Backbone as JSON Lines, residues from 0, in Angstrom:
{"i":0,"aa":"M","n":[6.49,-13.57,1.63],"ca":[7.3,-12.37,1.57],"c":[7.06,-11.65,0.25]}
{"i":1,"aa":"L","n":[6.78,-10.38,0.34],"ca":[6.54,-9.58,-0.86],"c":[7.85,-8.97,-1.35]}
{"i":2,"aa":"N","n":[7.98,-8.86,-2.64],"ca":[9.17,-8.27,-3.24],"c":[8.77,-6.98,-3.95]}
{"i":3,"aa":"L","n":[8.38,-5.98,-3.16],"ca":[7.94,-4.71,-3.72],"c":[9.09,-3.72,-3.74]}
{"i":4,"aa":"R","n":[9.12,-2.9,-4.79],"ca":[10.14,-1.86,-4.92],"c":[9.45,-0.51,-5.08]}
{"i":5,"aa":"F","n":[10.14,0.54,-4.65],"ca":[9.63,1.9,-4.78],"c":[9.17,2.15,-6.21]}
{"i":6,"aa":"N","n":[7.98,2.72,-6.33],"ca":[7.34,3.08,-7.61],"c":[6.78,1.91,-8.4]}
{"i":7,"aa":"D","n":[6.78,0.68,-7.83],"ca":[6.04,-0.39,-8.48],"c":[4.58,0.05,-8.59]}
{"i":8,"aa":"I","n":[3.93,-0.33,-9.66],"ca":[2.51,0.0,-9.84],"c":[1.7,-1.27,-9.7]}
{"i":9,"aa":"L","n":[0.68,-1.2,-8.85],"ca":[-0.22,-2.33,-8.66],"c":[-1.65,-1.86,-8.93]}
{"i":10,"aa":"R","n":[-2.52,-2.81,-9.27],"ca":[-3.93,-2.52,-9.51],"c":[-4.74,-3.46,-8.64]}
{"i":11,"aa":"D","n":[-5.78,-2.92,-7.99],"ca":[-6.61,-3.79,-7.16],"c":[-7.76,-4.37,-7.96]}
{"i":12,"aa":"H","n":[-8.57,-5.17,-7.31],"ca":[-9.68,-5.87,-7.98],"c":[-10.76,-4.92,-8.48]}
{"i":13,"aa":"R","n":[-10.74,-3.65,-8.04],"ca":[-11.71,-2.66,-8.52],"c":[-11.18,-1.82,-9.68]}
{"i":14,"aa":"G","n":[-9.91,-2.05,-10.04],"ca":[-9.3,-1.3,-11.13],"c":[-8.6,-0.03,-10.69]}
{"i":15,"aa":"I","n":[-8.38,0.15,-9.39],"ca":[-7.7,1.33,-8.87],"c":[-6.2,1.05,-8.86]}
{"i":16,"aa":"Y","n":[-5.42,2.03,-9.3],"ca":[-3.97,1.88,-9.39],"c":[-3.29,2.53,-8.18]}
{"i":17,"aa":"Y","n":[-2.17,1.91,-7.77],"ca":[-1.41,2.37,-6.62],"c":[0.07,2.34,-6.95]}
{"i":18,"aa":"Y","n":[0.8,3.39,-6.52],"ca":[2.26,3.39,-6.55],"c":[2.75,2.9,-5.2]}
{"i":19,"aa":"Y","n":[3.7,1.98,-5.21],"ca":[4.28,1.51,-3.96],"c":[5.3,2.51,-3.46]}
{"i":20,"aa":"V","n":[5.29,2.77,-2.14],"ca":[6.25,3.7,-1.54],"c":[7.24,2.93,-0.67]}
{"i":21,"aa":"S","n":[6.75,2.29,0.4],"ca":[7.65,1.61,1.34],"c":[6.82,0.85,2.38]}
{"i":22,"aa":"P","n":[7.49,0.03,3.19],"ca":[6.77,-0.53,4.33],"c":[6.33,0.62,5.25]}
{"i":23,"aa":"V","n":[5.23,0.45,5.95],"ca":[4.74,1.47,6.86],"c":[5.66,1.51,8.08]}
{"i":24,"aa":"S","n":[6.07,2.72,8.44],"ca":[6.92,2.91,9.62],"c":[6.1,3.53,10.74]}
{"i":25,"aa":"P","n":[6.6,3.47,11.97],"ca":[5.9,4.16,13.07],"c":[5.72,5.66,12.8]}
{"i":26,"aa":"L","n":[6.67,6.27,12.09],"ca":[6.52,7.69,11.75],"c":[5.36,7.93,10.8]}
{"i":27,"aa":"D","n":[5.15,7.0,9.84],"ca":[4.0,7.11,8.93],"c":[2.7,7.04,9.71]}
{"i":28,"aa":"I","n":[2.63,6.1,10.65],"ca":[1.42,5.92,11.45],"c":[1.11,7.19,12.22]}
{"i":29,"aa":"E","n":[2.14,7.79,12.82],"ca":[1.94,9.04,13.57],"c":[1.57,10.19,12.63]}
{"i":30,"aa":"K","n":[2.28,10.3,11.5],"ca":[2.06,11.41,10.55],"c":[0.62,11.42,10.02]}
{"i":31,"aa":"F","n":[0.1,10.25,9.66],"ca":[-1.23,10.18,9.06],"c":[-2.34,9.96,10.08]}
{"i":32,"aa":"G","n":[-1.99,9.81,11.36],"ca":[-2.99,9.64,12.4],"c":[-3.69,8.29,12.37]}
{"i":33,"aa":"W","n":[-3.0,7.26,11.86],"ca":[-3.59,5.93,11.78],"c":[-3.5,5.24,13.14]}
{"i":34,"aa":"D","n":[-4.37,4.31,13.37],"ca":[-4.36,3.52,14.6],"c":[-3.35,2.38,14.42]}
{"i":35,"aa":"P","n":[-2.27,2.34,15.22],"ca":[-1.25,1.3,15.02],"c":[-1.79,-0.12,15.19]}
{"i":36,"aa":"E","n":[-2.82,-0.29,16.01],"ca":[-3.38,-1.64,16.18],"c":[-4.13,-2.1,14.94]}
{"i":37,"aa":"I","n":[-4.71,-1.16,14.2],"ca":[-5.41,-1.5,12.96],"c":[-4.42,-1.69,11.82]}
{"i":38,"aa":"V","n":[-3.43,-0.8,11.73],"ca":[-2.44,-0.89,10.66],"c":[-1.63,-2.17,10.77]}
{"i":39,"aa":"G","n":[-1.25,-2.53,11.97],"ca":[-0.45,-3.75,12.16],"c":[1.01,-3.52,11.83]}
{"i":40,"aa":"D","n":[1.77,-4.6,11.9],"ca":[3.21,-4.48,11.7],"c":[3.68,-4.95,10.32]}
{"i":41,"aa":"K","n":[2.76,-5.37,9.45],"ca":[3.15,-5.8,8.1],"c":[2.34,-5.07,7.05]}
{"i":42,"aa":"A","n":[2.23,-3.76,7.21],"ca":[1.5,-2.95,6.25],"c":[2.51,-2.25,5.33]}
{"i":43,"aa":"H","n":[2.0,-1.83,4.18],"ca":[2.84,-1.15,3.2],"c":[2.16,0.14,2.76]}
{"i":44,"aa":"L","n":[2.98,1.16,2.54],"ca":[2.5,2.49,2.18],"c":[2.44,2.62,0.66]}
{"i":45,"aa":"F","n":[1.29,3.08,0.17],"ca":[1.07,3.29,-1.26],"c":[0.48,4.68,-1.48]}
{"i":46,"aa":"V","n":[0.56,5.15,-2.71],"ca":[-0.19,6.33,-3.13],"c":[-1.32,5.83,-4.01]}
{"i":47,"aa":"D","n":[-2.56,6.11,-3.6],"ca":[-3.75,5.8,-4.4],"c":[-3.78,6.84,-5.51]}
{"i":48,"aa":"I","n":[-3.55,6.4,-6.75],"ca":[-3.43,7.33,-7.87],"c":[-4.74,8.08,-8.12]}
{"i":49,"aa":"S","n":[-5.88,7.42,-7.95],"ca":[-7.17,8.07,-8.21],"c":[-7.47,9.16,-7.19]}
{"i":50,"aa":"E","n":[-7.04,8.98,-5.95],"ca":[-7.3,9.96,-4.89],"c":[-6.1,10.85,-4.62]}
{"i":51,"aa":"N","n":[-4.93,10.49,-5.18],"ca":[-3.68,11.18,-4.92],"c":[-3.46,11.34,-3.42]}
{"i":52,"aa":"D","n":[-3.61,10.22,-2.7],"ca":[-3.51,10.23,-1.26],"c":[-2.77,8.98,-0.8]}
{"i":53,"aa":"F","n":[-2.13,9.07,0.36],"ca":[-1.43,7.92,0.92],"c":[-2.43,6.96,1.57]}
{"i":54,"aa":"V","n":[-2.2,5.68,1.37],"ca":[-3.01,4.64,2.0],"c":[-2.07,3.53,2.45]}
{"i":55,"aa":"Y","n":[-2.52,2.75,3.42],"ca":[-1.75,1.57,3.8],"c":[-2.55,0.34,3.4]}
{"i":56,"aa":"L","n":[-1.85,-0.7,3.03],"ca":[-2.46,-1.97,2.69],"c":[-1.7,-3.07,3.41]}
{"i":57,"aa":"S","n":[-2.44,-4.02,3.96],"ca":[-1.8,-5.15,4.63],"c":[-1.25,-6.11,3.57]}
{"i":58,"aa":"E","n":[-0.33,-6.97,4.01],"ca":[0.22,-7.96,3.08],"c":[-0.88,-8.87,2.55]}
{"i":59,"aa":"E","n":[-1.87,-9.2,3.39],"ca":[-2.98,-10.05,2.94],"c":[-3.78,-9.37,1.83]}
{"i":60,"aa":"E","n":[-4.05,-8.07,1.99],"ca":[-4.79,-7.34,0.94],"c":[-4.0,-7.33,-0.36]}
{"i":61,"aa":"I","n":[-2.7,-7.13,-0.26],"ca":[-1.86,-7.08,-1.45],"c":[-1.86,-8.44,-2.15]}
{"i":62,"aa":"L","n":[-1.68,-9.51,-1.39],"ca":[-1.61,-10.84,-1.98],"c":[-2.93,-11.28,-2.61]}
{"i":63,"aa":"Y","n":[-4.06,-10.93,-2.0],"ca":[-5.35,-11.43,-2.47],"c":[-6.07,-10.5,-3.45]}
{"i":64,"aa":"F","n":[-5.81,-9.2,-3.38],"ca":[-6.6,-8.26,-4.17],"c":[-5.8,-7.43,-5.16]}
{"i":65,"aa":"M","n":[-4.49,-7.62,-5.21],"ca":[-3.67,-6.75,-6.06],"c":[-2.95,-7.58,-7.12]}
{"i":66,"aa":"E","n":[-2.68,-6.92,-8.25],"ca":[-1.85,-7.53,-9.27],"c":[-0.83,-6.5,-9.73]}
{"i":67,"aa":"Y","n":[0.37,-6.99,-10.09],"ca":[1.41,-6.1,-10.57],"c":[1.07,-5.61,-11.96]}
{"i":68,"aa":"V","n":[1.28,-4.32,-12.19],"ca":[1.11,-3.75,-13.51],"c":[2.51,-3.46,-14.09]}
{"i":69,"aa":"K","n":[3.37,-2.93,-13.24],"ca":[4.74,-2.61,-13.67],"c":[5.67,-2.74,-12.49]}
């Protein structure tokens, strides 16, 4: 179980920073045109700071490739 809060900052293994927004909702999937089967039911919505764009990350990606910055 992840303990993420709005505006937490994480960094991935490539040095890219992300602001945490919230768990991905069905409305997010529809809004961004994502495939619900690919996104899955345990994804989280972030803002990629370098691209200034919304992205989703699975819990596995967060646990294995991300570290908390703040």
